[in-house]
Each structure stands twice: as structure tokens, then as C-alpha cells.
């Protein structure tokens, strides 16, 4: 990786969630300066570039359209091949981003990756850079959504995950107990926890209107412990079932310090090699898209100019969904 520029969108904070229309407008404003800065930081010009990787999906259509259209324009103007990338593969393959001044260990194949983001919660078995299968997935909310929605109930700003993480550090994680799901196999569910949290607060606030304010840290710590326990429980089960000891986490929620500590501790107990992405590669970033595009480019997988973005891609590779 020679450079990695991220334009965060502060605009969503004041609305308590991502407004798709505002997200795509912000992308439109940011994309030219961000690409320009990325090239400058790398000490390159566009003529040094061999391929342009872009996110085809899954994601918000308006935002994807900005990236796809920009990538196409650049590809045509400069005669540079286009390579489509699946956003979720990008998160997983962030473990293969190499840095010029730092040796990074990579997981060996096959490895299991717990992919936890705002939109997805999956256990993925990865057998080669572009060969992967989902062995478990959430049947309702994603883990990031559980963090964000519960944060909203407590009146915390969006995105709630990092705020809960910070407040949890000062709280008692065993103070409160919330419902944990019982779901078959390696699948997850988070909607019951969200409802349990909501009802619990509603009852307590009825008795004491300042309940949330007085107990914020303990609430965050207890909620975070519950989410982490749910996540780890199935991951441990899957690792045992598939007899895999290289275990990675990826996605925005993999920044969570409770999850990182718990995975590390569990790994030591079970003799796993655990792979925690550096924080800069946990939330959405371009480097993970670039490294995935690199693997595809090596296999000669170049996209046609009529490629379209896809908001939902069920298949990990997304190939079936080409119109
Ligand atoms: O991967 P990501 O940047 O975007 C998606 O593809 O969804 O993930 C965003 C999610 C949000 O739900 C956010 O609250 C969560 O990641 N997140 C965290 C932390 N940092 C980001 N959740 C818990 N603890 C954190 N430290
Ligand atoms: Zn993401």
C-alpha cells in the first residue's frame, strides 16, 4: 500500500444514521480530491496505474454509482482496465494489504474470518484469496446495527459503535444482563437483543428518568460484553467444526476493543493464530478494495464497461448477478 485516503462523512452524525442521498452527494464532492490526494501521497501519476479497482456492491446504490461512474470515466480516458470488487471480500482481504515499511503476517488458507460491519455479520471460510464461502450469517440485524441502534436508544450519536466502545471502558460489564439468541448452526441473530435492551431501558426510565444518564458506562459495557459473547460463541463453534486455527476478524466492528481483547484471549486459550486488522483497515477504506482488485487482476478478471453496481449481492463473488 502506497497511500490510503479516507474521506469521512460527518454529515450523517446530525441525523442519527446514514441518509443515502447525502452520502452519494458527499461521495460526488469527495471523489476527485480523494483520488488526487491518494496519487500525490503515493508519489505517482495516473499514468503509473495498471488497473482501477472499484466497489461493485453490496452497498448503497447512489454511493456505488458515484464510484462505478468515476472508475469507468477514468478507465476510458486513460485506457486502464477496470476491476470490480465485492465490498465484503475487500474487508476480508484487508489482511493481505502489505505495507512498504512493515512486515505483516497473513493468515494461512484455509482460515475463518468473522466479518462484522454495519450491514453484515458473517463467518466466512476462506480457502484462497478469492475462494470463500459463508458458513454462518445473521438472520436479522448485523452486529454493527445492534451497536448503532442500541446507542440511539441511549441518545448517543451515530455511529454508536465507537461511542459505546469508549464508554464501555469505564463501565461494569457484568452489571446488566440482556437476552441472548438461540439460533441454529453458525447463524447469528441480534434483533432480540435490541428489543430486550429497549424494553429494559423503557421500564427503568419509567422508574427513574435519569436512569440512562446515571448508568451509561455500565449499560455500554454490559451491552458490548453481550454482543461480543454472541459473536465469539458461534466463531468458536465454527473453528472447532472446521478444525481451523487461523482466525481473523474484519469489518467496522472489528475495531471494537472488547471484541479484539476477547478474540485474543480466546485464541491464546485455543492455540489459534488470531489476525486483528490495524484500526485503519477495519472501517471502510480503499486499500482493501485495491488489494482485492489486485488479486482479481492477477487472474485476468477485468470488468466490461457496461458493468453496473449492485446494492445487494448474495453470492460472495457476485458473478451470477451480472445483468
Ligand atoms: O465496515 P463499516 O465501516 O461499514 C459497513 O460496511 O457497514 O462498518 C461500520 C459499522 C458501524 O455500525 C459502526 O458502529 C461499527 O462499524 N463500528 C464499531 C466500532 N467502530 C465502528 N462498532 C463497535 N465498536 C467500534 N469501535
Ligand atoms: Zn464495510
Short mmCIF file of C-alpha atoms and ligand atoms in Angstrom, two decimals:
data_model
loop_
_atom_site.label_atom_id
_atom_site.label_comp_id
_atom_site.label_asym_id
_atom_site.label_seq_id
_atom_site.Cartn_x
_atom_site.Cartn_y
_atom_site.Cartn_z
CA UNK A 1 0.00 0.00 0.00
CA UNK A 2 1.48 3.31 -1.07
CA UNK A 3 -1.33 5.54 0.14
CA UNK A 4 -4.82 5.21 1.58
CA UNK A 5 -7.02 8.30 1.79
CA UNK A 6 -10.35 8.21 3.61
CA UNK A 7 -12.95 10.98 3.47
CA UNK A 8 -15.26 10.50 6.44
CA UNK A 9 -18.78 11.84 6.16
CA UNK A 10 -19.57 13.85 9.27
CA UNK A 11 -22.89 14.87 7.71
CA UNK A 12 -24.62 11.68 8.99
CA UNK A 13 -23.96 12.41 12.64
CA UNK A 14 -26.62 15.09 12.96
CA UNK A 15 -29.30 12.78 11.52
CA UNK A 16 -28.51 9.74 13.66
CA UNK A 17 -27.86 7.50 10.65
CA UNK A 18 -26.69 7.44 7.05
CA UNK A 19 -29.01 9.37 4.71
CA UNK A 20 -28.41 7.72 1.30
CA UNK A 21 -28.99 10.92 -0.67
CA UNK A 22 -26.50 12.87 1.44
CA UNK A 23 -23.99 10.01 1.29
CA UNK A 24 -23.94 9.96 -2.51
CA UNK A 25 -23.67 13.74 -2.73
CA UNK A 26 -20.72 13.69 -0.34
CA UNK A 27 -19.09 10.94 -2.45
CA UNK A 28 -19.60 13.08 -5.54
CA UNK A 29 -17.85 16.01 -3.86
CA UNK A 30 -15.04 13.92 -2.38
CA UNK A 31 -14.06 11.51 -5.09
CA UNK A 32 -11.89 13.74 -7.28
CA UNK A 33 -9.88 15.34 -4.45
CA UNK A 34 -9.50 11.97 -2.68
CA UNK A 35 -8.14 10.19 -5.76
CA UNK A 36 -5.91 13.16 -6.47
CA UNK A 37 -4.52 13.13 -2.92
CA UNK A 38 -4.04 9.34 -3.00
CA UNK A 39 -1.90 9.62 -6.14
CA UNK A 40 0.08 12.54 -4.75
CA UNK A 41 0.71 10.78 -1.42
CA UNK A 42 1.96 7.74 -3.33
CA UNK A 43 4.24 9.92 -5.44
CA UNK A 44 2.56 8.66 -8.63
CA UNK A 45 0.52 9.96 -11.52
CA UNK A 46 -2.48 8.25 -13.07
CA UNK A 47 -0.22 7.02 -15.90
CA UNK A 48 1.60 4.76 -13.42
CA UNK A 49 -1.61 2.90 -12.63
CA UNK A 50 -2.17 -0.59 -14.18
CA UNK A 51 -5.73 -1.22 -13.04
CA UNK A 52 -8.62 0.60 -11.37
CA UNK A 53 -10.47 -1.38 -8.72
CA UNK A 54 -13.92 -0.20 -7.68
CA UNK A 55 -16.64 -1.48 -5.37
CA UNK A 56 -19.49 -3.01 -7.34
CA UNK A 57 -21.50 -3.83 -4.21
CA UNK A 58 -23.08 -4.58 -1.86
CA UNK A 59 -23.82 -1.09 -0.57
CA UNK A 60 -25.98 1.99 -1.05
CA UNK A 61 -26.78 2.27 -4.74
CA UNK A 62 -26.30 6.04 -5.04
CA UNK A 63 -22.86 5.87 -3.46
CA UNK A 64 -21.84 2.85 -5.53
CA UNK A 65 -22.96 4.69 -8.70
CA UNK A 66 -20.58 7.56 -7.98
CA UNK A 67 -17.63 5.17 -7.63
CA UNK A 68 -18.55 3.00 -10.62
CA UNK A 69 -19.11 6.00 -12.90
CA UNK A 70 -15.90 7.66 -11.84
CA UNK A 71 -13.91 4.44 -12.32
CA UNK A 72 -15.40 3.97 -15.78
CA UNK A 73 -14.63 7.54 -16.79
CA UNK A 74 -11.03 7.23 -15.68
CA UNK A 75 -10.72 3.83 -17.33
CA UNK A 76 -11.95 5.11 -20.71
CA UNK A 77 -9.97 8.33 -20.61
CA UNK A 78 -6.70 6.65 -19.65
CA UNK A 79 -7.15 3.18 -21.20
CA UNK A 80 -6.73 1.49 -17.82
CA UNK A 81 -8.51 -1.82 -17.12
CA UNK A 82 -11.44 -1.82 -14.69
CA UNK A 83 -11.70 -4.44 -11.95
CA UNK A 84 -14.91 -4.85 -9.96
CA UNK A 85 -14.64 -5.79 -6.29
CA UNK A 86 -17.09 -7.20 -3.77
CA UNK A 87 -17.09 -4.95 -0.71
CA UNK A 88 -17.24 -7.90 1.72
CA UNK A 89 -14.31 -9.66 0.08
CA UNK A 90 -12.49 -6.36 0.46
CA UNK A 91 -12.97 -6.38 4.23
CA UNK A 92 -11.71 -9.97 4.46
CA UNK A 93 -8.73 -9.46 2.18
CA UNK A 94 -7.65 -6.37 4.14
CA UNK A 95 -5.49 -8.96 5.96
CA UNK A 96 -3.35 -9.16 2.81
CA UNK A 97 -2.54 -5.47 2.45
CA UNK A 98 1.24 -5.16 2.52
CA UNK A 99 2.92 -2.02 3.79
CA UNK A 100 6.25 -0.76 2.43
CA UNK A 101 7.88 -0.33 5.83
CA UNK A 102 6.28 -3.09 7.90
CA UNK A 103 6.14 -6.88 7.67
CA UNK A 104 2.54 -8.02 8.19
CA UNK A 105 1.73 -11.67 8.88
CA UNK A 106 -1.04 -13.08 6.66
CA UNK A 107 -3.44 -15.83 7.63
CA UNK A 108 -2.78 -19.24 6.05
CA UNK A 109 -5.50 -20.90 3.98
CA UNK A 110 -7.97 -22.11 4.94
CA UNK A 111 -8.82 -19.54 7.59
CA UNK A 112 -12.05 -18.37 9.18
CA UNK A 113 -12.96 -14.72 9.12
CA UNK A 114 -15.60 -13.16 11.33
CA UNK A 115 -16.85 -10.31 9.18
CA UNK A 116 -18.69 -7.78 11.33
CA UNK A 117 -19.83 -4.50 9.83
CA UNK A 118 -22.80 -2.17 9.84
CA UNK A 119 -24.61 -4.24 7.23
CA UNK A 120 -23.20 -7.76 7.64
CA UNK A 121 -22.31 -10.34 10.25
CA UNK A 122 -20.86 -13.50 8.77
CA UNK A 123 -18.44 -16.31 9.43
CA UNK A 124 -16.58 -16.90 6.19
CA UNK A 125 -14.31 -19.84 5.37
CA UNK A 126 -11.56 -18.59 3.08
CA UNK A 127 -9.68 -21.23 1.08
CA UNK A 128 -7.79 -18.95 -1.36
CA UNK A 129 -7.66 -15.18 -1.90
CA UNK A 130 -10.83 -15.21 -3.98
CA UNK A 131 -12.34 -18.52 -2.90
CA UNK A 132 -14.63 -18.19 0.10
CA UNK A 133 -17.91 -19.48 1.43
CA UNK A 134 -20.25 -18.13 4.08
CA UNK A 135 -20.70 -20.70 6.82
CA UNK A 136 -22.86 -18.54 9.09
CA UNK A 137 -24.71 -15.27 8.75
CA UNK A 138 -27.15 -13.10 10.67
CA UNK A 139 -30.80 -13.87 10.13
CA UNK A 140 -31.81 -10.29 11.02
CA UNK A 141 -29.68 -7.32 12.21
CA UNK A 142 -25.91 -7.03 11.79
CA UNK A 143 -23.67 -6.64 14.85
CA UNK A 144 -22.85 -3.04 13.87
CA UNK A 145 -26.55 -2.33 13.58
CA UNK A 146 -27.07 -3.70 17.10
CA UNK A 147 -24.41 -1.30 18.40
CA UNK A 148 -25.82 1.63 16.42
CA UNK A 149 -29.49 1.02 17.27
CA UNK A 150 -28.86 0.48 20.98
CA UNK A 151 -26.70 3.61 21.03
CA UNK A 152 -29.57 5.55 19.50
CA UNK A 153 -31.92 4.31 22.23
CA UNK A 154 -29.46 5.72 24.79
CA UNK A 155 -29.40 9.04 22.94
CA UNK A 156 -25.78 8.58 21.75
CA UNK A 157 -24.63 9.98 18.39
CA UNK A 158 -24.20 8.00 15.16
CA UNK A 159 -22.29 5.77 14.56
CA UNK A 160 -22.87 4.35 18.01
CA UNK A 161 -20.32 1.51 17.91
CA UNK A 162 -17.21 3.59 18.62
CA UNK A 163 -19.05 5.65 21.28
CA UNK A 164 -20.21 2.53 23.13
CA UNK A 165 -16.68 1.13 22.89
CA UNK A 166 -15.28 4.27 24.52
CA UNK A 167 -17.90 4.49 27.30
CA UNK A 168 -17.69 0.73 27.98
CA UNK A 169 -14.06 1.13 29.05
CA UNK A 170 -15.27 2.83 32.27
CA UNK A 171 -18.21 0.52 32.94
CA UNK A 172 -19.03 -2.72 34.75
CA UNK A 173 -19.69 -5.32 32.05
CA UNK A 174 -21.44 -7.73 34.46
CA UNK A 175 -23.89 -5.21 35.86
CA UNK A 176 -26.78 -5.85 33.44
CA UNK A 177 -27.88 -8.93 31.51
CA UNK A 178 -29.77 -8.95 28.23
CA UNK A 179 -31.40 -11.63 26.11
CA UNK A 180 -29.10 -13.83 24.07
CA UNK A 181 -30.42 -15.56 20.97
CA UNK A 182 -30.62 -19.27 20.35
CA UNK A 183 -30.13 -19.76 16.64
CA UNK A 184 -29.27 -22.94 14.76
CA UNK A 185 -25.80 -23.77 13.43
CA UNK A 186 -23.38 -20.91 12.90
CA UNK A 187 -26.01 -18.26 12.22
CA UNK A 188 -26.50 -15.11 14.26
CA UNK A 189 -29.43 -13.01 15.40
CA UNK A 190 -29.31 -9.57 17.02
CA UNK A 191 -32.88 -8.29 16.85
CA UNK A 192 -33.87 -10.00 20.13
CA UNK A 193 -31.02 -8.32 21.98
CA UNK A 194 -32.03 -4.93 20.59
CA UNK A 195 -35.64 -5.44 21.73
CA UNK A 196 -34.56 -6.73 25.14
CA UNK A 197 -32.33 -3.67 25.57
CA UNK A 198 -35.12 -1.32 24.51
CA UNK A 199 -37.71 -2.81 26.91
CA UNK A 200 -35.24 -2.96 29.75
CA UNK A 201 -34.48 0.76 29.36
CA UNK A 202 -38.13 1.68 28.94
CA UNK A 203 -39.00 0.02 32.28
CA UNK A 204 -36.06 1.53 34.13
CA UNK A 205 -36.60 5.01 32.72
CA UNK A 206 -40.25 4.82 33.84
CA UNK A 207 -38.96 4.44 37.42
CA UNK A 208 -36.12 6.95 37.09
CA UNK A 209 -35.96 9.38 34.16
CA UNK A 210 -32.20 9.79 34.67
CA UNK A 211 -31.51 6.05 34.61
CA UNK A 212 -29.62 6.10 31.30
CA UNK A 213 -27.51 9.10 32.21
CA UNK A 214 -26.55 7.63 35.60
CA UNK A 215 -25.69 4.18 34.24
CA UNK A 216 -24.37 4.94 30.79
CA UNK A 217 -20.96 3.32 31.18
CA UNK A 218 -22.34 0.15 32.78
CA UNK A 219 -25.04 -0.10 30.11
CA UNK A 220 -22.44 0.23 27.33
CA UNK A 221 -20.06 -2.25 28.95
CA UNK A 222 -22.81 -4.81 29.55
CA UNK A 223 -24.21 -4.43 26.05
CA UNK A 224 -20.78 -4.72 24.47
CA UNK A 225 -19.98 -7.84 26.52
CA UNK A 226 -23.25 -9.42 25.36
CA UNK A 227 -22.62 -8.67 21.67
CA UNK A 228 -19.04 -9.96 21.93
CA UNK A 229 -20.17 -13.16 23.67
CA UNK A 230 -22.75 -13.80 20.95
CA UNK A 231 -20.12 -13.24 18.24
CA UNK A 232 -17.47 -15.42 19.87
CA UNK A 233 -19.78 -18.28 20.75
CA UNK A 234 -20.50 -19.15 17.11
CA UNK A 235 -16.98 -18.41 15.95
CA UNK A 236 -15.55 -20.88 18.47
CA UNK A 237 -18.12 -23.46 17.34
CA UNK A 238 -17.21 -22.97 13.68
CA UNK A 239 -13.46 -23.13 14.37
CA UNK A 240 -13.98 -26.42 16.17
CA UNK A 241 -16.26 -27.88 13.50
CA UNK A 242 -13.95 -26.94 10.61
CA UNK A 243 -10.78 -27.64 12.59
CA UNK A 244 -9.32 -24.28 11.63
CA UNK A 245 -6.88 -22.41 13.83
CA UNK A 246 -6.16 -19.33 11.71
CA UNK A 247 -8.90 -16.95 12.80
CA UNK A 248 -9.34 -13.38 11.52
CA UNK A 249 -11.83 -10.60 12.12
CA UNK A 250 -12.72 -7.81 9.71
CA UNK A 251 -15.23 -5.00 9.16
CA UNK A 252 -16.10 -1.88 11.13
CA UNK A 253 -16.99 -3.74 14.35
CA UNK A 254 -13.57 -5.45 14.34
CA UNK A 255 -12.33 -2.09 15.67
CA UNK A 256 -14.19 -2.83 18.91
CA UNK A 257 -11.73 -3.18 21.78
CA UNK A 258 -13.97 -5.63 23.68
CA UNK A 259 -14.11 -7.91 20.64
CA UNK A 260 -10.38 -7.60 19.94
CA UNK A 261 -9.45 -8.46 23.54
CA UNK A 262 -11.90 -11.36 23.68
CA UNK A 263 -10.67 -12.88 20.40
CA UNK A 264 -7.08 -12.52 21.51
CA UNK A 265 -7.81 -14.23 24.84
CA UNK A 266 -9.89 -16.97 23.25
CA UNK A 267 -7.12 -17.54 20.68
CA UNK A 268 -4.48 -17.95 23.36
CA UNK A 269 -6.65 -20.47 25.15
CA UNK A 270 -7.36 -22.45 21.98
CA UNK A 271 -3.95 -22.08 20.30
CA UNK A 272 -5.34 -20.09 17.40
CA UNK A 273 -3.30 -17.69 15.30
CA UNK A 274 -5.53 -14.63 15.55
CA UNK A 275 -5.46 -11.83 13.00
CA UNK A 276 -6.77 -8.44 14.08
CA UNK A 277 -6.67 -5.79 11.37
CA UNK A 278 -4.95 -2.48 12.22
CA UNK A 279 -7.67 0.04 13.09
CA UNK A 280 -7.22 1.96 9.84
CA UNK A 281 -8.27 -1.17 7.90
CA UNK A 282 -11.33 -2.02 9.99
CA UNK A 283 -13.85 0.55 8.75
CA UNK A 284 -14.42 1.10 5.03
CA UNK A 285 -11.26 2.03 3.16
CA UNK A 286 -9.90 1.97 -0.38
CA UNK A 287 -6.79 -0.11 0.35
CA UNK A 288 -8.92 -3.21 0.95
CA UNK A 289 -10.65 -2.67 -2.40
CA UNK A 290 -7.30 -2.19 -4.12
CA UNK A 291 -5.78 -5.40 -2.71
CA UNK A 292 -8.87 -7.39 -3.74
CA UNK A 293 -8.71 -5.83 -7.21
CA UNK A 294 -5.05 -6.80 -7.34
CA UNK A 295 -5.89 -10.49 -6.76
CA UNK A 296 -8.58 -10.37 -9.43
CA UNK A 297 -6.33 -8.58 -11.90
CA UNK A 298 -3.68 -11.31 -11.43
CA UNK A 299 -6.35 -13.81 -12.51
CA UNK A 300 -7.19 -11.68 -15.55
CA UNK A 301 -10.61 -10.77 -14.19
CA UNK A 302 -11.25 -7.44 -15.84
CA UNK A 303 -14.76 -5.92 -15.89
CA UNK A 304 -16.62 -4.80 -19.02
CA UNK A 305 -17.53 -1.14 -19.46
CA UNK A 306 -21.23 -1.89 -19.08
CA UNK A 307 -20.77 -3.27 -15.56
CA UNK A 308 -23.44 -1.97 -13.16
CA UNK A 309 -23.38 -1.51 -9.39
CA UNK A 310 -25.41 -3.93 -7.29
CA UNK A 311 -26.89 -2.84 -3.95
CA UNK A 312 -27.34 -6.47 -2.86
CA UNK A 313 -25.02 -9.32 -3.76
CA UNK A 314 -25.86 -12.64 -2.12
CA UNK A 315 -23.00 -14.61 -3.64
CA UNK A 316 -19.57 -13.80 -2.23
CA UNK A 317 -18.03 -13.40 -5.65
CA UNK A 318 -21.06 -11.69 -7.09
CA UNK A 319 -20.52 -13.17 -10.54
CA UNK A 320 -24.01 -14.60 -11.03
CA UNK A 321 -25.59 -11.22 -10.65
CA UNK A 322 -24.23 -9.58 -13.76
CA UNK A 323 -27.14 -8.36 -15.86
O1 LIG B 1 -17.41 -1.78 7.75
P1 LIG B 1 -18.04 -0.47 8.08
O2 LIG B 1 -17.17 0.73 8.13
O3 LIG B 1 -19.19 -0.14 7.10
C1 LIG B 1 -20.05 -1.10 6.58
O4 LIG B 1 -19.67 -1.72 5.55
O5 LIG B 1 -21.10 -1.31 7.23
O6 LIG B 1 -18.78 -0.70 9.50
C2 LIG B 1 -19.49 0.34 10.13
C3 LIG B 1 -20.00 -0.20 11.46
C4 LIG B 1 -20.94 0.76 12.21
O7 LIG B 1 -22.09 0.01 12.60
C5 LIG B 1 -20.13 1.20 13.41
O8 LIG B 1 -20.92 1.49 14.55
C6 LIG B 1 -19.27 -0.01 13.65
O9 LIG B 1 -18.90 -0.44 12.36
N1 LIG B 1 -18.08 0.30 14.45
C7 LIG B 1 -17.88 -0.14 15.71
C8 LIG B 1 -16.65 0.40 16.16
N2 LIG B 1 -16.13 1.16 15.14
C9 LIG B 1 -17.02 1.09 14.11
N3 LIG B 1 -18.64 -0.95 16.47
C10 LIG B 1 -18.18 -1.22 17.72
N4 LIG B 1 -17.02 -0.73 18.22
C11 LIG B 1 -16.23 0.07 17.49
N5 LIG B 1 -15.08 0.54 17.99
ZN1 LIG B 2 -17.78 -2.06 5.03
#
